PDB file of C-alpha atoms in Angstrom:
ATOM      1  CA  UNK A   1       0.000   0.000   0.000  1.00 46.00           C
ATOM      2  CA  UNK A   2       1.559   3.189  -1.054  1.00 46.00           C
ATOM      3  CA  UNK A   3       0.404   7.074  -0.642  1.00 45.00           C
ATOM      4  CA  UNK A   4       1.116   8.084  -4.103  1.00 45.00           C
ATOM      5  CA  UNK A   5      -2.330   8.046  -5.913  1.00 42.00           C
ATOM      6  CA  UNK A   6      -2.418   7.579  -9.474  1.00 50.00           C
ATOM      7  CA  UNK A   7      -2.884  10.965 -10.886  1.00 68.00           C
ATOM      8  CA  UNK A   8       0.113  11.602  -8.113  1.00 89.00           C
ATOM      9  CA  UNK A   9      -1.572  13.713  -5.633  1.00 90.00           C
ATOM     10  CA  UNK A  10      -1.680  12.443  -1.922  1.00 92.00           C
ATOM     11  CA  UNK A  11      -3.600  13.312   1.061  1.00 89.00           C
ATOM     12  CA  UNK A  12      -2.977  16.538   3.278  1.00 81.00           C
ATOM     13  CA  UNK A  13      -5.940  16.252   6.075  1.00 84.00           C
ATOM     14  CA  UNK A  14      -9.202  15.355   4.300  1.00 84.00           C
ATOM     15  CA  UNK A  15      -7.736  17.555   0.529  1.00 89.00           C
ATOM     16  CA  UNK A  16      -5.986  16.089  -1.926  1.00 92.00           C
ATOM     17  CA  UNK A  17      -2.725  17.764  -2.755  1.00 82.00           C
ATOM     18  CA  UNK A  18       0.355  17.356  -5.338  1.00 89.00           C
ATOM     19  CA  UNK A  19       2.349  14.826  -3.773  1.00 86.00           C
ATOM     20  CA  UNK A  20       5.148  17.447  -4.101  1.00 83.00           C
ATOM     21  CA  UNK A  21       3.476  20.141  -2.204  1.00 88.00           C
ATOM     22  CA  UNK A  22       3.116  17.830   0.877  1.00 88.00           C
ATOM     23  CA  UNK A  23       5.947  18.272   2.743  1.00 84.00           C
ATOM     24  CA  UNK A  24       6.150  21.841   2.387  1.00 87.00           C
ATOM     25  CA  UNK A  25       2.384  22.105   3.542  1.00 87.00           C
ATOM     26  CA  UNK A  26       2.740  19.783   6.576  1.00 81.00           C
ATOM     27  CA  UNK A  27       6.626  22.138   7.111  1.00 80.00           C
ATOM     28  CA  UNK A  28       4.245  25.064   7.626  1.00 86.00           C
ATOM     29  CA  UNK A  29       1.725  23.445   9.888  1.00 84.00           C
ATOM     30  CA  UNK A  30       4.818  22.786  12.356  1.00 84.00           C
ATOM     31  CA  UNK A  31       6.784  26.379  11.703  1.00 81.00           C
ATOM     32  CA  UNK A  32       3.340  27.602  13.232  1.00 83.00           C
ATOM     33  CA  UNK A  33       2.788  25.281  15.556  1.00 82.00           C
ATOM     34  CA  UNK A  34       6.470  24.517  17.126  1.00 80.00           C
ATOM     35  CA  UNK A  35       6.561  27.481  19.935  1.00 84.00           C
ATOM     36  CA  UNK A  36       3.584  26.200  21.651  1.00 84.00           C
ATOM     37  CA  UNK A  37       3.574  22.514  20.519  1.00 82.00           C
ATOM     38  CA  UNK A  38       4.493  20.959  24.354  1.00 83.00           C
ATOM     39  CA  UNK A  39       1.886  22.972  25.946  1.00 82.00           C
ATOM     40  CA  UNK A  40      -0.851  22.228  23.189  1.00 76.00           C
ATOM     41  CA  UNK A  41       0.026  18.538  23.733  1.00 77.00           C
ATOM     42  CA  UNK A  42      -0.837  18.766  26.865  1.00 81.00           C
ATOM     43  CA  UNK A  43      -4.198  20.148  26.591  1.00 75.00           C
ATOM     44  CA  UNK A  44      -4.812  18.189  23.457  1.00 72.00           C
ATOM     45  CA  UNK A  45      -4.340  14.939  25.565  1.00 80.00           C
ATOM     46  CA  UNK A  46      -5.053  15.842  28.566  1.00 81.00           C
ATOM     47  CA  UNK A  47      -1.532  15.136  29.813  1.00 86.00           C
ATOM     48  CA  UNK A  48      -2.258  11.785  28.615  1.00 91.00           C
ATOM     49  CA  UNK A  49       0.575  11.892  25.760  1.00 91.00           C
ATOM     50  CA  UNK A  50       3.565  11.768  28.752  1.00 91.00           C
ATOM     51  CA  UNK A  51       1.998   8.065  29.719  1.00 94.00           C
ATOM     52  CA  UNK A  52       1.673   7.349  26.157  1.00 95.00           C
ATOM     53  CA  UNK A  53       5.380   7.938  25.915  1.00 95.00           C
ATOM     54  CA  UNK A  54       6.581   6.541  28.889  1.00 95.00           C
ATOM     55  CA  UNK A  55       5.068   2.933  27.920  1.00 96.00           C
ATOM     56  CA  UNK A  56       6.938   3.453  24.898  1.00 97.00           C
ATOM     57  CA  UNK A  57      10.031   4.007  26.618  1.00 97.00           C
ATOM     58  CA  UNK A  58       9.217   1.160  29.133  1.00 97.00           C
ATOM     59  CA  UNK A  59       8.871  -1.148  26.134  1.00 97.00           C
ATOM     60  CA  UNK A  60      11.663  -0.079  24.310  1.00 98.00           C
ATOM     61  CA  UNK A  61      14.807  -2.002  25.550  1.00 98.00           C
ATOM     62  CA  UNK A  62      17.038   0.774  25.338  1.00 98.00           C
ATOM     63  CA  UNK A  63      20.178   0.095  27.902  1.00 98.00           C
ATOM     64  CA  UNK A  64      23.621   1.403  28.343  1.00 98.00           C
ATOM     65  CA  UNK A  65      25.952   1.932  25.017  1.00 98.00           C
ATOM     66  CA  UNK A  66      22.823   1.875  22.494  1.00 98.00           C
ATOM     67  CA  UNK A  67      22.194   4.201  19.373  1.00 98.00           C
ATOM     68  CA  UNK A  68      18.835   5.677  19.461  1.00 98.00           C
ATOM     69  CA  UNK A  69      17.149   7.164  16.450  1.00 98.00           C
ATOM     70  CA  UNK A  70      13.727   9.515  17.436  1.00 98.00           C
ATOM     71  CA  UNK A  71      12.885  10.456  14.361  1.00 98.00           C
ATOM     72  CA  UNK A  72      10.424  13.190  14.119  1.00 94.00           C
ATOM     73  CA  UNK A  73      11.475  13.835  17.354  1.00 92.00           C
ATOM     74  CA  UNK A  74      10.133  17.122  17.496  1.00 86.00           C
ATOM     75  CA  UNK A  75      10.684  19.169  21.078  1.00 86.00           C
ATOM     76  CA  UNK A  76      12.830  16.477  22.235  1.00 93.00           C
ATOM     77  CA  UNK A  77      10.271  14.197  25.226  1.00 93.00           C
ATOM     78  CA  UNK A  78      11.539  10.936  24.148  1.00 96.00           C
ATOM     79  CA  UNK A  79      15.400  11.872  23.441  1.00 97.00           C
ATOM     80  CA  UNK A  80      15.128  13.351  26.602  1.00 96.00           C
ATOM     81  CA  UNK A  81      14.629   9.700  27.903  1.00 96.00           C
ATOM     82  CA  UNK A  82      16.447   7.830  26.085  1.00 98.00           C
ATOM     83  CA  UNK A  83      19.525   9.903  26.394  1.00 97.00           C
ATOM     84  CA  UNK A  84      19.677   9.401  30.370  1.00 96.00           C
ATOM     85  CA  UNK A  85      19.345   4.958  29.106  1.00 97.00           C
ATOM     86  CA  UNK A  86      22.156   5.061  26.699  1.00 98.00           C
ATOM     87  CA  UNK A  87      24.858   6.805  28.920  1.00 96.00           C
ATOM     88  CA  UNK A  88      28.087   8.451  28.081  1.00 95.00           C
ATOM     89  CA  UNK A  89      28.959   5.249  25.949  1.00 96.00           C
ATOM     90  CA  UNK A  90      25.833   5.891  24.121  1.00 98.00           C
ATOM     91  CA  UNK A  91      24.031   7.881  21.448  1.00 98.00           C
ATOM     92  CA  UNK A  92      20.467   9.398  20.787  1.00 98.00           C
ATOM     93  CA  UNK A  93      20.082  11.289  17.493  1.00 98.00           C
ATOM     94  CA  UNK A  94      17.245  13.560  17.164  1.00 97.00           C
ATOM     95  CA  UNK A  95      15.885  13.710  13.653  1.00 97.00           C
ATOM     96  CA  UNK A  96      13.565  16.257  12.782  1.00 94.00           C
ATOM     97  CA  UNK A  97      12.184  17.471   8.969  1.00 93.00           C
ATOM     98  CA  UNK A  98      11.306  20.876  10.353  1.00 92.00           C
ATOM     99  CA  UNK A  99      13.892  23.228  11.427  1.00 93.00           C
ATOM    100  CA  UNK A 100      11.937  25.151  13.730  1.00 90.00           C
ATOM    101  CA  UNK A 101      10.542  21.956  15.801  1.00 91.00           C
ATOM    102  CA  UNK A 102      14.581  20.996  15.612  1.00 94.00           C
ATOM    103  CA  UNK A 103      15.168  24.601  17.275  1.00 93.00           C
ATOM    104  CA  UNK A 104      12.709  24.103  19.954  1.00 91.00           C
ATOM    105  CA  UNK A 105      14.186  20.869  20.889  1.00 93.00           C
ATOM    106  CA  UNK A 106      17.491  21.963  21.074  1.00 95.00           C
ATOM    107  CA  UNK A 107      16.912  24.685  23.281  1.00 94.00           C
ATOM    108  CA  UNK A 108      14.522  22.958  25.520  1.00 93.00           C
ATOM    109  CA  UNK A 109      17.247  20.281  26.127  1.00 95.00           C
ATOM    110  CA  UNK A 110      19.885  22.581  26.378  1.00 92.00           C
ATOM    111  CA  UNK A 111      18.289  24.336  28.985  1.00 93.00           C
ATOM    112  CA  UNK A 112      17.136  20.955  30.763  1.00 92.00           C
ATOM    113  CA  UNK A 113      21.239  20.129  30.929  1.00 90.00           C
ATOM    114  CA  UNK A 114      20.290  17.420  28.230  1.00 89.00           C
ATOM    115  CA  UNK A 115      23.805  15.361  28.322  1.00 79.00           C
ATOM    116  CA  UNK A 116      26.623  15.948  25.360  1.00 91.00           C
ATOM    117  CA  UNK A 117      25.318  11.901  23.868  1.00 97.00           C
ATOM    118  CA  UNK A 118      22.707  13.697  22.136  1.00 97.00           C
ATOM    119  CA  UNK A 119      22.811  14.826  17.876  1.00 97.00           C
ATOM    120  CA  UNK A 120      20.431  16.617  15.987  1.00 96.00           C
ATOM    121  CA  UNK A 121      19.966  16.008  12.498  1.00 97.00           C
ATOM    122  CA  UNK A 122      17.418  17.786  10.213  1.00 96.00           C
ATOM    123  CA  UNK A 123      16.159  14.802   8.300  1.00 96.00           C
ATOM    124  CA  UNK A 124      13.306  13.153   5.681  1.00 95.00           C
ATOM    125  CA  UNK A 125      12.135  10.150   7.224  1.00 96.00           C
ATOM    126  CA  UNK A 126      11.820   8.756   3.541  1.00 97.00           C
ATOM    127  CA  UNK A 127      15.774   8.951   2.815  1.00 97.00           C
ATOM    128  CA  UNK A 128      17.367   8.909   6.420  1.00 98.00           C
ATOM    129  CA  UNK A 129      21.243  10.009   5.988  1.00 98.00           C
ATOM    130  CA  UNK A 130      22.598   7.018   8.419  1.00 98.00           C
ATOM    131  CA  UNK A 131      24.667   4.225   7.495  1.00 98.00           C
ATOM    132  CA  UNK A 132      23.027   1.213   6.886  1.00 98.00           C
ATOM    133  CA  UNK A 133      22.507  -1.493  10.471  1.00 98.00           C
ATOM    134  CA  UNK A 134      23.333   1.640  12.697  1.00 98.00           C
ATOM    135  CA  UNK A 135      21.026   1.629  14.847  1.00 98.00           C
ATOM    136  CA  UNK A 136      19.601  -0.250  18.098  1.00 98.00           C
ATOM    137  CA  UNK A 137      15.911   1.614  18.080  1.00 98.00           C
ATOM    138  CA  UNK A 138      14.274   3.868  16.300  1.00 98.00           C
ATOM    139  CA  UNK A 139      11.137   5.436  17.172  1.00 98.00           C
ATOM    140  CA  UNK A 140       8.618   8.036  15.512  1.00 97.00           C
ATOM    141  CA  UNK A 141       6.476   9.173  17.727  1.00 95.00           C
ATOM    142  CA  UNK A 142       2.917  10.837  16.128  1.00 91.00           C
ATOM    143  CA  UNK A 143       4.778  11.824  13.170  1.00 92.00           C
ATOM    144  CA  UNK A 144       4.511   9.042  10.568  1.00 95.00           C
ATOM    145  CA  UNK A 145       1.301  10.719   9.716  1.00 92.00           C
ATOM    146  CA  UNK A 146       2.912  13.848   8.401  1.00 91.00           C
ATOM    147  CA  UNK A 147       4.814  11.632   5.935  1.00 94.00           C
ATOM    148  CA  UNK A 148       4.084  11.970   2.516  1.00 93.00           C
ATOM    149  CA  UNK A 149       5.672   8.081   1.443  1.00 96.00           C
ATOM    150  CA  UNK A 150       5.324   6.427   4.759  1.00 97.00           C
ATOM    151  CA  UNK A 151       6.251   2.704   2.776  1.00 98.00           C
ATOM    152  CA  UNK A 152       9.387   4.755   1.805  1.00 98.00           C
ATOM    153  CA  UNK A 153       9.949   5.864   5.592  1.00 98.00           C
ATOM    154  CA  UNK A 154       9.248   2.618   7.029  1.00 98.00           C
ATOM    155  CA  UNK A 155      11.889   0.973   4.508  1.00 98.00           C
ATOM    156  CA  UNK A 156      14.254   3.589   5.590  1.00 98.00           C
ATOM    157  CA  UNK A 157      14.163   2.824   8.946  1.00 98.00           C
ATOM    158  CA  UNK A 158      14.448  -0.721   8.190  1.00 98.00           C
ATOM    159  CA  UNK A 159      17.886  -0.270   6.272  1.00 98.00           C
ATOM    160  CA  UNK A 160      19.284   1.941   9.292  1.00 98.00           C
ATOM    161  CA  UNK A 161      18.539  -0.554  11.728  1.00 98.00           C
ATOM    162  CA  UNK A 162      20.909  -3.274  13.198  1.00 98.00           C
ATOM    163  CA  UNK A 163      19.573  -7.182  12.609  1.00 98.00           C
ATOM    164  CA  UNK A 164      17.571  -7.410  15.967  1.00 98.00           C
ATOM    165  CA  UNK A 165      16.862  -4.220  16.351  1.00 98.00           C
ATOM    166  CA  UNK A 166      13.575  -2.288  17.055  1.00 98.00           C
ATOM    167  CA  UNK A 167      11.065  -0.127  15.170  1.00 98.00           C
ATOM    168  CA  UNK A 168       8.750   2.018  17.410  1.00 98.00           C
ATOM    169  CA  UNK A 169       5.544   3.839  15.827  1.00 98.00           C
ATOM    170  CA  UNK A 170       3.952   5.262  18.132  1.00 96.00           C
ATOM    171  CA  UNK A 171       1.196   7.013  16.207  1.00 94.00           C
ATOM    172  CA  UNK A 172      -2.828   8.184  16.706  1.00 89.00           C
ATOM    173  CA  UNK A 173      -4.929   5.391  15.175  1.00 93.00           C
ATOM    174  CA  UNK A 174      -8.361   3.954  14.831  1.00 92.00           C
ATOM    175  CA  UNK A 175     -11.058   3.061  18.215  1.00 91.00           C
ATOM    176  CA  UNK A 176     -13.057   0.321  18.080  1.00 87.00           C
ATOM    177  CA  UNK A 177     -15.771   1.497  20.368  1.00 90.00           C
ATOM    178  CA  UNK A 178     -18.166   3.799  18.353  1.00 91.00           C
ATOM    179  CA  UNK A 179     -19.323   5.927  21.513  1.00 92.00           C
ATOM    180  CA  UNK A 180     -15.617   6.730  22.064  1.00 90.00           C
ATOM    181  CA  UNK A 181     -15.037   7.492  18.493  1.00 89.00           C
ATOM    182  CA  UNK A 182     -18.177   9.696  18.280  1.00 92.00           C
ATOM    183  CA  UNK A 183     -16.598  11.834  21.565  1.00 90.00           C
ATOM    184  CA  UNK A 184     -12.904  11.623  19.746  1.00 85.00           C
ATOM    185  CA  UNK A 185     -14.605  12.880  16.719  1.00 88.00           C
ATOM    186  CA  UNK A 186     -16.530  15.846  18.411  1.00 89.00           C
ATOM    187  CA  UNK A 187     -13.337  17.075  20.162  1.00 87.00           C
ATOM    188  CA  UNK A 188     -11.074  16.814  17.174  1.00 85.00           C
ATOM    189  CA  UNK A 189     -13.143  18.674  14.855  1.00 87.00           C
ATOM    190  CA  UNK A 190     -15.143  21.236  17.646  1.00 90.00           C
ATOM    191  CA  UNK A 191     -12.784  21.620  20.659  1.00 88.00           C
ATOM    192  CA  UNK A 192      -8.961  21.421  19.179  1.00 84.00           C
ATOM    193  CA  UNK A 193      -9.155  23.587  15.894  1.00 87.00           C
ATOM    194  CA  UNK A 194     -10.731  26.223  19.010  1.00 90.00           C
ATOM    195  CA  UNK A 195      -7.702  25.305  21.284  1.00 86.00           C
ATOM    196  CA  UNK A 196      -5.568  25.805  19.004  1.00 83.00           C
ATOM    197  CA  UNK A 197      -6.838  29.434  17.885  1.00 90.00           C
ATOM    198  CA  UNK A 198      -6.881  30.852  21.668  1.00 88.00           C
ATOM    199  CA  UNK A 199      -3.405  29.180  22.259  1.00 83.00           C
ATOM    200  CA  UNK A 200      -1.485  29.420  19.030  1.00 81.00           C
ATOM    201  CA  UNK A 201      -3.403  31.945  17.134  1.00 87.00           C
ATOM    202  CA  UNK A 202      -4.184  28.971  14.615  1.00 86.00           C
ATOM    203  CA  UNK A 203      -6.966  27.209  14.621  1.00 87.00           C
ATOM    204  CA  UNK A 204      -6.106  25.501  10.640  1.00 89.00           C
ATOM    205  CA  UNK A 205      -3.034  23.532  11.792  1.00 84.00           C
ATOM    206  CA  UNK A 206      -4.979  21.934  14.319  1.00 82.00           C
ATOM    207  CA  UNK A 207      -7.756  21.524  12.147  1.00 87.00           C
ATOM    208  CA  UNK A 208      -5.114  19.855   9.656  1.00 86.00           C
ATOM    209  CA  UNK A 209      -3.614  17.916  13.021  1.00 82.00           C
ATOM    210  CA  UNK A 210      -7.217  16.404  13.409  1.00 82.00           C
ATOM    211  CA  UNK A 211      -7.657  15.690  10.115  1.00 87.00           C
ATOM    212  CA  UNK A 212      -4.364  13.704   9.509  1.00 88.00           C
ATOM    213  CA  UNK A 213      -5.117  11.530  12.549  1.00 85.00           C
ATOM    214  CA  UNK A 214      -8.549  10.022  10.554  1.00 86.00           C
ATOM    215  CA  UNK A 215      -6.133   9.689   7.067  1.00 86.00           C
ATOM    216  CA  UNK A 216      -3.633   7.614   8.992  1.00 91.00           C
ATOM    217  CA  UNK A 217      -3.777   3.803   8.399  1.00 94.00           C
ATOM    218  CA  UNK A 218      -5.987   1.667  10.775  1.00 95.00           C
ATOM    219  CA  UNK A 219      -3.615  -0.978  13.096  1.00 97.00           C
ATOM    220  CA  UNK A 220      -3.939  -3.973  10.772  1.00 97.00           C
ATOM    221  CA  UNK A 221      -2.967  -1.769   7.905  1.00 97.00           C
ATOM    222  CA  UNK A 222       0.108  -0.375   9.411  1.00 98.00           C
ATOM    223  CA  UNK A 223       0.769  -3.473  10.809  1.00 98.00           C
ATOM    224  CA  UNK A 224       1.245  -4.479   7.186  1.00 98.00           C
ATOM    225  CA  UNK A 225       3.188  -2.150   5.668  1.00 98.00           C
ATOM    226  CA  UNK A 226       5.595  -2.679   8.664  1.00 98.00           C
ATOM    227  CA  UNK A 227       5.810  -6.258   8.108  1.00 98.00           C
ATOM    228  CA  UNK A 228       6.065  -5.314   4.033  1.00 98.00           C
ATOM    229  CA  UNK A 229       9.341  -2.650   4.901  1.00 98.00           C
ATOM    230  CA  UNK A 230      10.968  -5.882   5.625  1.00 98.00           C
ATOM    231  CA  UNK A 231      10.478  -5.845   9.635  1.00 98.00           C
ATOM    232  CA  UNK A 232       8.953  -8.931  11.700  1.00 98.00           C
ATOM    233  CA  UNK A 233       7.776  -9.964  14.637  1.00 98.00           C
ATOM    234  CA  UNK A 234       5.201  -6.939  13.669  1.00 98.00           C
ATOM    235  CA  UNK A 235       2.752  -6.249  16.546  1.00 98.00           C
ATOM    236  CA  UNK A 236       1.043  -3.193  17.965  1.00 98.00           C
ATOM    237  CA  UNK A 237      -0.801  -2.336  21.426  1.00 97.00           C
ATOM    238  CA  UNK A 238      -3.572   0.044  21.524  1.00 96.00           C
ATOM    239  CA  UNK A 239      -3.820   2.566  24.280  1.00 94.00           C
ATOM    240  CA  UNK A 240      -6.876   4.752  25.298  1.00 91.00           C
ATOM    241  CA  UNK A 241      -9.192   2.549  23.743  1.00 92.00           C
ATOM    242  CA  UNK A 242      -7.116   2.974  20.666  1.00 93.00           C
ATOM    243  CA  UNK A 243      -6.666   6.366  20.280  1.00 90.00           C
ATOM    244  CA  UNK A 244      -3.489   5.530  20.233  1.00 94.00           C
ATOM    245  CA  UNK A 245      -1.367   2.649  19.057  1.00 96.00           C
ATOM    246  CA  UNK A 246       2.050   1.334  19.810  1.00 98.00           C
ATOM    247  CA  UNK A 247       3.498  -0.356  16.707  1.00 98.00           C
ATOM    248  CA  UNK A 248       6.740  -2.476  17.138  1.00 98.00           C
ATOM    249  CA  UNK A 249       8.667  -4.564  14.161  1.00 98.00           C
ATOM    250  CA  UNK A 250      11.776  -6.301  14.495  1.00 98.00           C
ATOM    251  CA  UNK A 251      14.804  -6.500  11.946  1.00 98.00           C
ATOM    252  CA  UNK A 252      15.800  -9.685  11.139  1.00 98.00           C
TER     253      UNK A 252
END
């Protein structure tokens, strides 16, 4: 299953757009969005994001001496983590498309004392610039979505990945209980393009946000295209009632 359509447009929210004009659409959304992207997390999950990411984290295997990949890594919660795991003998790189997000990260782990094991990289997901079986885990965490090619991404991360190591999605997805999807629904498209007005003076990103989360392939789906990058062992665990789901895949 691939993004491109045949008349080579591909989806930004609920429009269609020139698969070209994608990433520089989605660039925008986050140079708008990046100063107050922690604290709209917050209110956008209720908090519920940090446990979300601490599960992940948890489930990750990460020790001592590892090299960590957070792709779309964004303001920097799960390098943050990971960096205190790997130790001085280790290394988390922090791989963002969007230069702004890559700012805010920086300077919020800067000024958290974030230890000298950490790299940022500004980077495509689709064509990551790491040698090939580099890597002990890599995670992207709610920003497959925003990827134009995700088969391309996922293959990418598959190359730059050591045999037994671990692919993390951690990614919105699909609930299966249609009185929880009804209240998702109502919040996404009522309450967070309104949030995201009063707090960042723009209520279209969020819209878009909301949007992207319901164009996003259901579990089994992504499940698949994991185990078609090349990955096994391909499993995911849904959290919230699936709201949100935890996709891992091995390397072989």
């Amino acid at each position: 299953m691939s993004d491109h359509k045949q008349d080579n447009t591909t989806d930004f929210g609920y429009q269609q757009v020139p698969v070209e004009d994608k990433a520089k659409r989605v660039a925008d959304v986050f140079h708008s969005v990046a100063t107050k992207y922690d604290i709209m997390n917050d209110l956008m999950s209720g908090g519920v994001h940090r446990l979300w990411k601490r599960l992940t984290i948890e489930q990750s295997g990460v020790r001592a001496g590892h090299r960590v990949l957070d792709i779309a890594g964004g303001t920097g919660d799960l390098t943050l983590r990971f960096s205190r795991l790997v130790g001085a003998e280790g290394k988390v790189v922090l791989a963002d498309i969007n230069d702004s997000m890559l700012k805010v990260g920086r300077d919020k782990l800067l000024d958290r004392g974030a230890a000298g094991n950490i790299e940022f990289v500004q980077a495509n997901a689709e064509a990551l610039p790491f040698p090939d079986n580099y890597f002990n885990v890599i995670t992207i965490a709610f920003g497959l979505r925003n990827v134009t090619d995700k088969d391309a991404a996922l293959r990418s991360m598959a190359r730059v990945l050591k045999p037994g190591g671990k692919v993390m999605v951690l990614e919105f997805s699909k609930t299966d209980n249609p009185a929880l999807t009804k209240l998702y629904d109502f919040y996404s498209f009522n309450i967070l393009p309104k949030m995201g007005q009063a707090i960042a003076g723009d209520a279209e990103s969020y819209r878009y946000l909301a949007e992207s989360i319901r164009m996003h392939p259901d579990q089994e789906t992504l499940k698949g295209m994991m185990q078609d990058a090349g990955l096994v062992q391909c499993k995911y665990q849904n959290m919230t009632g699936g709201v949100v789901a935890l996709h891992t895949g091995i390397k072989p």
